[in-house]
Amino acid sequence: MFAETLLSAHDLIYPIFVIGGANVRNPIDSMPGIFQLSVDNVLRECEELRSLNLNSVLLFGIPEHKDERGTSGYAEDGIVQKGIAEIKKNFPEMLVITDVCLCEYTSHGHCGVIENGYVVNDETCTLLAEQAVSHVRAGADMVAPSDMMDGRVGAIRTALDQNGFSATPIMAYSAKYASAFYGPFREAVGSAPQFGDRKSYQMDPRNSDEAMREIALDIREGADIVMVKPALSYLDIIRRTKDEFNMPVAAYNVSGEYSMIKAAAERGWIDGERVMMESLTSIKRAGADVIITYFAKEAARLCQDRLR
Ligand code: PBG
């Protein structure tokens, strides 16, 4: 009765990797229980999510074709765009959020257009805005830019407003660190950079003040929800964000955080369920209002049991 932090299915957002084809369900080796799903299987997944009281998904796309400018990321018939339309047609009450970034769609694996070995910031923002509009046109309820370009939240806000989507909120990956915890995700979508790293646009794990500056900029540009990512090594950032900004805060319990628990539990070295619940609860206790997590289904199952 006096527990200060309660986790519920309503706090959780489930990431889904959408791929072309029919009846595809490719396991991701480093993320047991997580698959690349074709749209028909995404719909089956949504059925299961609904039965667990999970109402929000975050979509990532695995395109057939990658190029220098990530064009399939903003194509009208892109894989995420198809996924959105089908989910909204069959599950109108499902909150569909999309990851806005080019790294899944570029041949070089970077989050934007490359010139002289570096991502070009402003030109990338234009493409990201185009991508966001294409997602919302397909029916997305909310967009989540994860690229970390400067000024992209403002560019996306303006583009959405100009296209008649002024009511669509933006959940900004505001404090996103250049983290080794993204390793399994990059296997899942094949987005490991072909050269260099993401340190020219993602944040230095040694910095906390910088995170506050990044978040303040995103809020000024129109972010409705701000995100801290990864979650577990950055609980201090989550707490500081909540205390300093009084904004809705999302935290991304990323792929590596998932894989570590799964791997140790598989070996019988830890109690996987308990460590999962303890981790998710700590993220909420730190100040996150919502948690994006690959554990969403397993955790929601346990939350239901607890209420029973
Ligand atoms: C795209 C993006 C990444 C993740 C979410 N969006 C990868 C990256 O920046 O390399 C990582 C999610 C995870 O590890 O679960 N930029």
Short mmCIF file of C-alpha atoms and ligand atoms in Angstrom, two decimals:
data_model
loop_
_atom_site.label_atom_id
_atom_site.label_comp_id
_atom_site.label_asym_id
_atom_site.label_seq_id
_atom_site.Cartn_x
_atom_site.Cartn_y
_atom_site.Cartn_z
CA MET A 1 0.00 0.00 0.00
CA PHE A 2 2.83 2.36 0.76
CA ALA A 3 5.14 1.39 -2.05
CA GLU A 4 6.20 4.62 -3.73
CA THR A 5 6.82 3.22 -7.17
CA LEU A 6 4.42 0.96 -9.03
CA LEU A 7 5.10 -0.32 -12.48
CA SER A 8 2.16 -0.90 -14.78
CA ALA A 9 1.61 -1.91 -18.39
CA HIS A 10 0.54 1.68 -19.09
CA ASP A 11 4.09 2.87 -18.42
CA LEU A 12 5.60 0.69 -21.10
CA ILE A 13 6.28 1.15 -24.81
CA TYR A 14 7.17 -1.92 -26.87
CA PRO A 15 9.69 -1.54 -29.73
CA ILE A 16 8.93 -3.47 -32.92
CA PHE A 17 11.24 -4.16 -35.87
CA VAL A 18 9.25 -4.23 -39.11
CA ILE A 19 10.60 -5.98 -42.20
CA GLY A 20 9.16 -6.66 -45.66
CA GLY A 21 7.69 -9.95 -46.88
CA ALA A 22 5.00 -12.20 -45.47
CA ASN A 23 5.07 -14.50 -42.48
CA VAL A 24 8.62 -13.42 -41.58
CA ARG A 25 9.76 -13.85 -38.00
CA ASN A 26 13.56 -13.62 -37.92
CA PRO A 27 15.04 -14.08 -34.46
CA ILE A 28 17.70 -11.57 -33.40
CA ASP A 29 20.49 -13.70 -31.91
CA SER A 30 21.67 -11.25 -29.29
CA MET A 31 18.11 -10.38 -28.18
CA PRO A 32 16.33 -13.62 -27.25
CA GLY A 33 12.57 -13.26 -27.65
CA ILE A 34 12.81 -10.31 -30.07
CA PHE A 35 12.22 -10.72 -33.82
CA GLN A 36 12.18 -8.88 -37.11
CA LEU A 37 8.52 -9.15 -38.09
CA SER A 38 6.72 -8.77 -41.39
CA VAL A 39 3.58 -6.65 -41.25
CA ASP A 40 1.19 -9.65 -40.94
CA ASN A 41 3.14 -10.83 -37.91
CA VAL A 42 3.24 -7.30 -36.48
CA LEU A 43 -0.55 -7.44 -36.43
CA ARG A 44 -0.44 -10.76 -34.56
CA GLU A 45 1.96 -9.15 -32.14
CA CYS A 46 -0.46 -6.25 -31.59
CA GLU A 47 -3.17 -8.75 -30.74
CA GLU A 48 -0.96 -10.15 -28.01
CA LEU A 49 0.00 -6.68 -26.78
CA ARG A 50 -3.66 -5.73 -26.41
CA SER A 51 -4.30 -8.83 -24.32
CA LEU A 52 -1.54 -7.66 -21.99
CA ASN A 53 -2.90 -4.10 -21.71
CA LEU A 54 0.03 -2.77 -23.71
CA ASN A 55 -1.18 0.09 -25.87
CA SER A 56 1.91 1.69 -27.35
CA VAL A 57 4.50 0.57 -29.83
CA LEU A 58 7.64 2.18 -31.22
CA LEU A 59 8.34 1.16 -34.81
CA PHE A 60 11.73 0.66 -36.47
CA GLY A 61 12.11 -0.31 -40.11
CA ILE A 62 14.42 -2.75 -41.85
CA PRO A 63 14.30 -1.67 -45.48
CA GLU A 64 14.98 -3.83 -48.51
CA HIS A 65 17.23 -1.22 -49.96
CA LYS A 66 19.76 1.11 -48.31
CA ASP A 67 21.48 4.05 -49.98
CA GLU A 68 23.66 7.07 -49.20
CA ARG A 69 20.69 9.30 -48.36
CA GLY A 70 18.45 6.74 -46.69
CA THR A 71 15.66 7.35 -49.19
CA SER A 72 13.52 4.36 -48.18
CA GLY A 73 13.22 6.01 -44.76
CA TYR A 74 10.93 8.69 -46.17
CA ALA A 75 9.36 6.78 -49.07
CA GLU A 76 5.58 6.77 -49.09
CA ASP A 77 5.59 2.98 -49.51
CA GLY A 78 8.44 2.44 -47.01
CA ILE A 79 8.23 -0.49 -44.65
CA VAL A 80 7.48 1.57 -41.53
CA GLN A 81 4.85 3.58 -43.42
CA LYS A 82 3.15 0.30 -44.40
CA GLY A 83 3.37 -1.02 -40.86
CA ILE A 84 1.81 2.13 -39.40
CA ALA A 85 -1.11 2.07 -41.82
CA GLU A 86 -1.89 -1.57 -41.13
CA ILE A 87 -1.66 -1.24 -37.36
CA LYS A 88 -3.89 1.83 -37.30
CA LYS A 89 -6.41 0.12 -39.61
CA ASN A 90 -6.65 -2.97 -37.42
CA PHE A 91 -5.94 -1.49 -33.98
CA PRO A 92 -7.04 2.15 -34.10
CA GLU A 93 -6.66 2.50 -30.34
CA MET A 94 -2.99 1.46 -30.42
CA LEU A 95 -0.62 4.42 -29.91
CA VAL A 96 1.82 4.18 -32.80
CA ILE A 97 5.11 5.98 -32.28
CA THR A 98 7.86 5.94 -34.90
CA ASP A 99 11.60 6.24 -34.60
CA VAL A 100 12.76 9.03 -36.88
CA CYS A 101 16.36 8.49 -37.96
CA LEU A 102 18.23 7.59 -41.12
CA CYS A 103 20.72 5.01 -39.78
CA GLU A 104 18.51 2.03 -40.56
CA TYR A 105 18.20 3.25 -44.16
CA THR A 106 21.67 4.51 -45.07
CA SER A 107 24.25 2.24 -46.71
CA HIS A 108 26.97 3.65 -44.42
CA GLY A 109 24.92 3.19 -41.24
CA HIS A 110 25.21 6.80 -40.07
CA CYS A 111 22.21 8.78 -38.89
CA GLY A 112 22.41 11.34 -41.70
CA VAL A 113 23.93 12.42 -44.99
CA ILE A 114 27.74 12.17 -45.16
CA GLU A 115 30.13 14.73 -46.57
CA ASN A 116 33.90 14.61 -46.08
CA GLY A 117 33.55 11.79 -43.58
CA TYR A 118 31.09 13.60 -41.29
CA VAL A 119 27.32 13.75 -41.02
CA VAL A 120 26.05 17.05 -42.43
CA ASN A 121 23.71 18.44 -39.79
CA ASP A 122 21.31 20.82 -41.53
CA GLU A 123 20.72 18.85 -44.71
CA THR A 124 20.00 15.80 -42.55
CA CYS A 125 17.39 17.79 -40.59
CA THR A 126 15.50 18.45 -43.83
CA LEU A 127 15.36 14.73 -44.61
CA LEU A 128 14.34 13.86 -41.05
CA ALA A 129 11.48 16.34 -41.28
CA GLU A 130 10.40 14.68 -44.50
CA GLN A 131 10.57 11.27 -42.81
CA ALA A 132 8.50 12.48 -39.84
CA VAL A 133 5.81 13.91 -42.12
CA SER A 134 5.65 10.66 -44.11
CA HIS A 135 5.14 8.69 -40.89
CA VAL A 136 2.34 10.94 -39.69
CA ARG A 137 0.74 10.94 -43.13
CA ALA A 138 0.68 7.13 -42.89
CA GLY A 139 -1.12 7.45 -39.54
CA ALA A 140 1.55 7.66 -36.82
CA ASP A 141 0.29 9.25 -33.59
CA MET A 142 3.66 10.52 -32.43
CA VAL A 143 7.19 10.79 -33.83
CA ALA A 144 10.41 10.15 -31.93
CA PRO A 145 13.55 11.62 -33.52
CA SER A 146 16.60 9.63 -32.38
CA ASP A 147 19.26 11.05 -34.66
CA MET A 148 20.64 13.77 -32.35
CA MET A 149 21.17 16.38 -35.08
CA ASP A 150 21.07 19.96 -33.80
CA GLY A 151 17.81 21.70 -34.62
CA ARG A 152 15.92 18.64 -35.78
CA VAL A 153 13.07 18.97 -33.31
CA GLY A 154 12.39 22.50 -34.59
CA ALA A 155 12.63 21.36 -38.21
CA ILE A 156 10.23 18.47 -37.59
CA ARG A 157 7.79 20.67 -35.65
CA THR A 158 7.69 23.24 -38.46
CA ALA A 159 7.25 20.58 -41.14
CA LEU A 160 4.45 18.84 -39.22
CA ASP A 161 2.67 22.17 -38.65
CA GLN A 162 2.96 23.15 -42.32
CA ASN A 163 1.45 19.83 -43.36
CA GLY A 164 -1.57 20.12 -41.12
CA PHE A 165 -0.26 17.98 -38.27
CA SER A 166 0.07 20.62 -35.59
CA ALA A 167 -1.59 18.32 -33.05
CA THR A 168 0.98 15.52 -33.44
CA PRO A 169 3.38 15.38 -30.50
CA ILE A 170 7.15 14.87 -30.63
CA MET A 171 8.97 12.60 -28.21
CA ALA A 172 12.58 13.70 -28.59
CA TYR A 173 15.54 11.48 -27.87
CA SER A 174 17.09 14.54 -26.22
CA ALA A 175 19.87 13.11 -24.09
CA LYS A 176 21.10 10.24 -26.18
CA TYR A 177 24.57 9.04 -25.33
CA ALA A 178 27.20 7.53 -27.64
CA SER A 179 26.78 4.17 -25.95
CA ALA A 180 28.12 0.65 -26.37
CA PHE A 181 24.76 -0.58 -25.03
CA TYR A 182 23.26 -0.18 -28.53
CA GLY A 183 25.29 -3.11 -29.90
CA PRO A 184 22.50 -5.72 -30.15
CA PHE A 185 20.10 -3.18 -31.70
CA ARG A 186 22.59 -2.50 -34.47
CA GLU A 187 22.62 -6.24 -35.17
CA ALA A 188 18.82 -6.22 -35.20
CA VAL A 189 18.57 -3.54 -37.87
CA GLY A 190 22.00 -3.81 -39.47
CA SER A 191 22.88 -0.18 -38.70
CA ALA A 192 26.41 -0.38 -37.33
CA PRO A 193 28.33 2.55 -38.85
CA GLN A 194 30.61 1.34 -41.66
CA PHE A 195 33.29 3.84 -40.60
CA GLY A 196 33.92 6.03 -37.58
CA ASP A 197 31.42 6.29 -34.74
CA ARG A 198 28.48 8.41 -33.64
CA LYS A 199 30.42 10.63 -31.26
CA SER A 200 30.09 13.73 -33.42
CA TYR A 201 26.33 13.77 -32.78
CA GLN A 202 25.61 11.55 -29.76
CA MET A 203 26.65 12.60 -26.25
CA ASP A 204 29.73 11.89 -24.17
CA PRO A 205 28.87 9.54 -21.25
CA ARG A 206 31.05 11.66 -19.00
CA ASN A 207 28.71 14.65 -19.28
CA SER A 208 25.59 15.56 -17.36
CA ASP A 209 25.36 19.38 -17.76
CA GLU A 210 25.53 18.87 -21.52
CA ALA A 211 22.47 16.64 -21.31
CA MET A 212 20.57 19.46 -19.60
CA ARG A 213 21.57 21.86 -22.40
CA GLU A 214 20.46 19.39 -25.08
CA ILE A 215 17.14 18.87 -23.33
CA ALA A 216 16.54 22.61 -22.89
CA LEU A 217 17.14 23.14 -26.62
CA ASP A 218 14.71 20.37 -27.58
CA ILE A 219 12.02 21.77 -25.30
CA ARG A 220 12.49 25.24 -26.78
CA GLU A 221 12.17 23.75 -30.26
CA GLY A 222 8.90 22.06 -29.37
CA ALA A 223 9.57 18.66 -27.81
CA ASP A 224 6.51 17.43 -25.88
CA ILE A 225 8.26 14.53 -24.18
CA VAL A 226 12.01 14.33 -23.59
CA MET A 227 13.95 11.10 -23.50
CA VAL A 228 17.06 9.87 -21.77
CA LYS A 229 18.86 6.95 -23.39
CA PRO A 230 20.21 4.47 -22.34
CA ALA A 231 18.41 4.16 -19.00
CA LEU A 232 20.25 2.10 -16.42
CA SER A 233 23.67 3.74 -16.59
CA TYR A 234 21.96 7.14 -16.74
CA LEU A 235 19.49 7.06 -13.84
CA ASP A 236 21.09 10.24 -12.49
CA ILE A 237 20.34 11.99 -15.79
CA ILE A 238 16.71 10.82 -15.65
CA ARG A 239 16.31 12.18 -12.12
CA ARG A 240 18.02 15.47 -12.97
CA THR A 241 15.84 15.88 -16.05
CA LYS A 242 12.66 15.32 -14.07
CA ASP A 243 13.74 17.76 -11.35
CA GLU A 244 14.96 20.51 -13.66
CA PHE A 245 12.31 20.56 -16.38
CA ASN A 246 8.98 19.27 -15.03
CA MET A 247 8.37 17.64 -18.37
CA PRO A 248 7.11 14.20 -19.28
CA VAL A 249 10.24 12.05 -19.32
CA ALA A 250 10.76 8.86 -21.29
CA ALA A 251 13.65 6.48 -20.72
CA TYR A 252 14.91 3.91 -23.20
CA ASN A 253 15.91 0.62 -21.61
CA VAL A 254 18.10 -0.23 -24.60
CA SER A 255 19.06 -3.45 -26.33
CA GLY A 256 22.32 -4.08 -24.44
CA GLU A 257 20.53 -3.66 -21.12
CA TYR A 258 18.04 -6.29 -22.26
CA SER A 259 20.65 -8.68 -23.62
CA MET A 260 22.82 -8.61 -20.50
CA ILE A 261 19.94 -9.68 -18.29
CA LYS A 262 18.80 -12.33 -20.77
CA ALA A 263 22.31 -13.76 -21.12
CA ALA A 264 23.00 -13.96 -17.39
CA ALA A 265 19.55 -15.42 -16.73
CA GLU A 266 20.05 -18.06 -19.44
CA ARG A 267 23.18 -19.21 -17.63
CA GLY A 268 21.31 -19.33 -14.35
CA TRP A 269 23.56 -16.66 -12.88
CA ILE A 270 20.72 -14.31 -11.96
CA ASP A 271 16.96 -14.53 -11.54
CA GLY A 272 15.98 -12.91 -14.85
CA GLU A 273 12.42 -11.96 -13.89
CA ARG A 274 13.40 -10.34 -10.63
CA VAL A 275 16.31 -8.45 -12.15
CA MET A 276 14.03 -7.25 -14.96
CA MET A 277 11.38 -5.93 -12.56
CA GLU A 278 13.99 -4.36 -10.30
CA SER A 279 15.63 -2.62 -13.27
CA LEU A 280 12.37 -1.30 -14.71
CA THR A 281 11.19 -0.15 -11.29
CA SER A 282 14.47 1.69 -10.72
CA ILE A 283 14.03 3.54 -14.00
CA LYS A 284 10.57 4.64 -12.95
CA ARG A 285 11.75 5.53 -9.45
CA ALA A 286 14.49 7.69 -11.00
CA GLY A 287 11.76 9.81 -12.61
CA ALA A 288 10.77 8.26 -15.92
CA ASP A 289 7.06 8.53 -16.75
CA VAL A 290 7.31 5.99 -19.54
CA ILE A 291 9.83 3.29 -20.36
CA ILE A 292 10.62 1.94 -23.79
CA THR A 293 11.63 -1.65 -23.23
CA TYR A 294 12.01 -5.00 -24.99
CA PHE A 295 10.80 -6.47 -21.68
CA ALA A 296 7.38 -4.84 -22.06
CA LYS A 297 5.46 -8.07 -22.67
CA GLU A 298 7.17 -10.05 -19.93
CA ALA A 299 6.85 -7.21 -17.45
CA ALA A 300 3.20 -6.57 -18.34
CA ARG A 301 2.47 -10.24 -17.69
CA LEU A 302 3.96 -9.95 -14.21
CA CYS A 303 2.15 -6.66 -13.52
CA GLN A 304 -1.14 -8.41 -14.31
CA ASP A 305 -0.29 -11.24 -11.93
CA ARG A 306 0.52 -8.77 -9.20
CA LEU A 307 -2.88 -7.11 -9.45
CA ARG A 308 -4.67 -10.41 -9.39
C1 PBG B 1 18.69 5.01 -34.16
C2 PBG B 1 18.48 4.32 -32.89
C3 PBG B 1 19.37 3.50 -32.15
C4 PBG B 1 18.64 3.00 -31.08
C5 PBG B 1 17.37 3.54 -31.17
N1 PBG B 1 17.30 4.37 -32.27
C6 PBG B 1 20.75 3.06 -32.41
C7 PBG B 1 21.90 3.97 -32.47
O1 PBG B 1 21.83 5.17 -32.21
O2 PBG B 1 22.93 3.44 -32.88
C8 PBG B 1 19.15 2.04 -30.05
C9 PBG B 1 18.12 1.24 -29.35
C10 PBG B 1 18.62 0.09 -28.58
O3 PBG B 1 19.84 -0.15 -28.42
O4 PBG B 1 17.76 -0.66 -28.10
N2 PBG B 1 19.60 6.04 -34.18
#
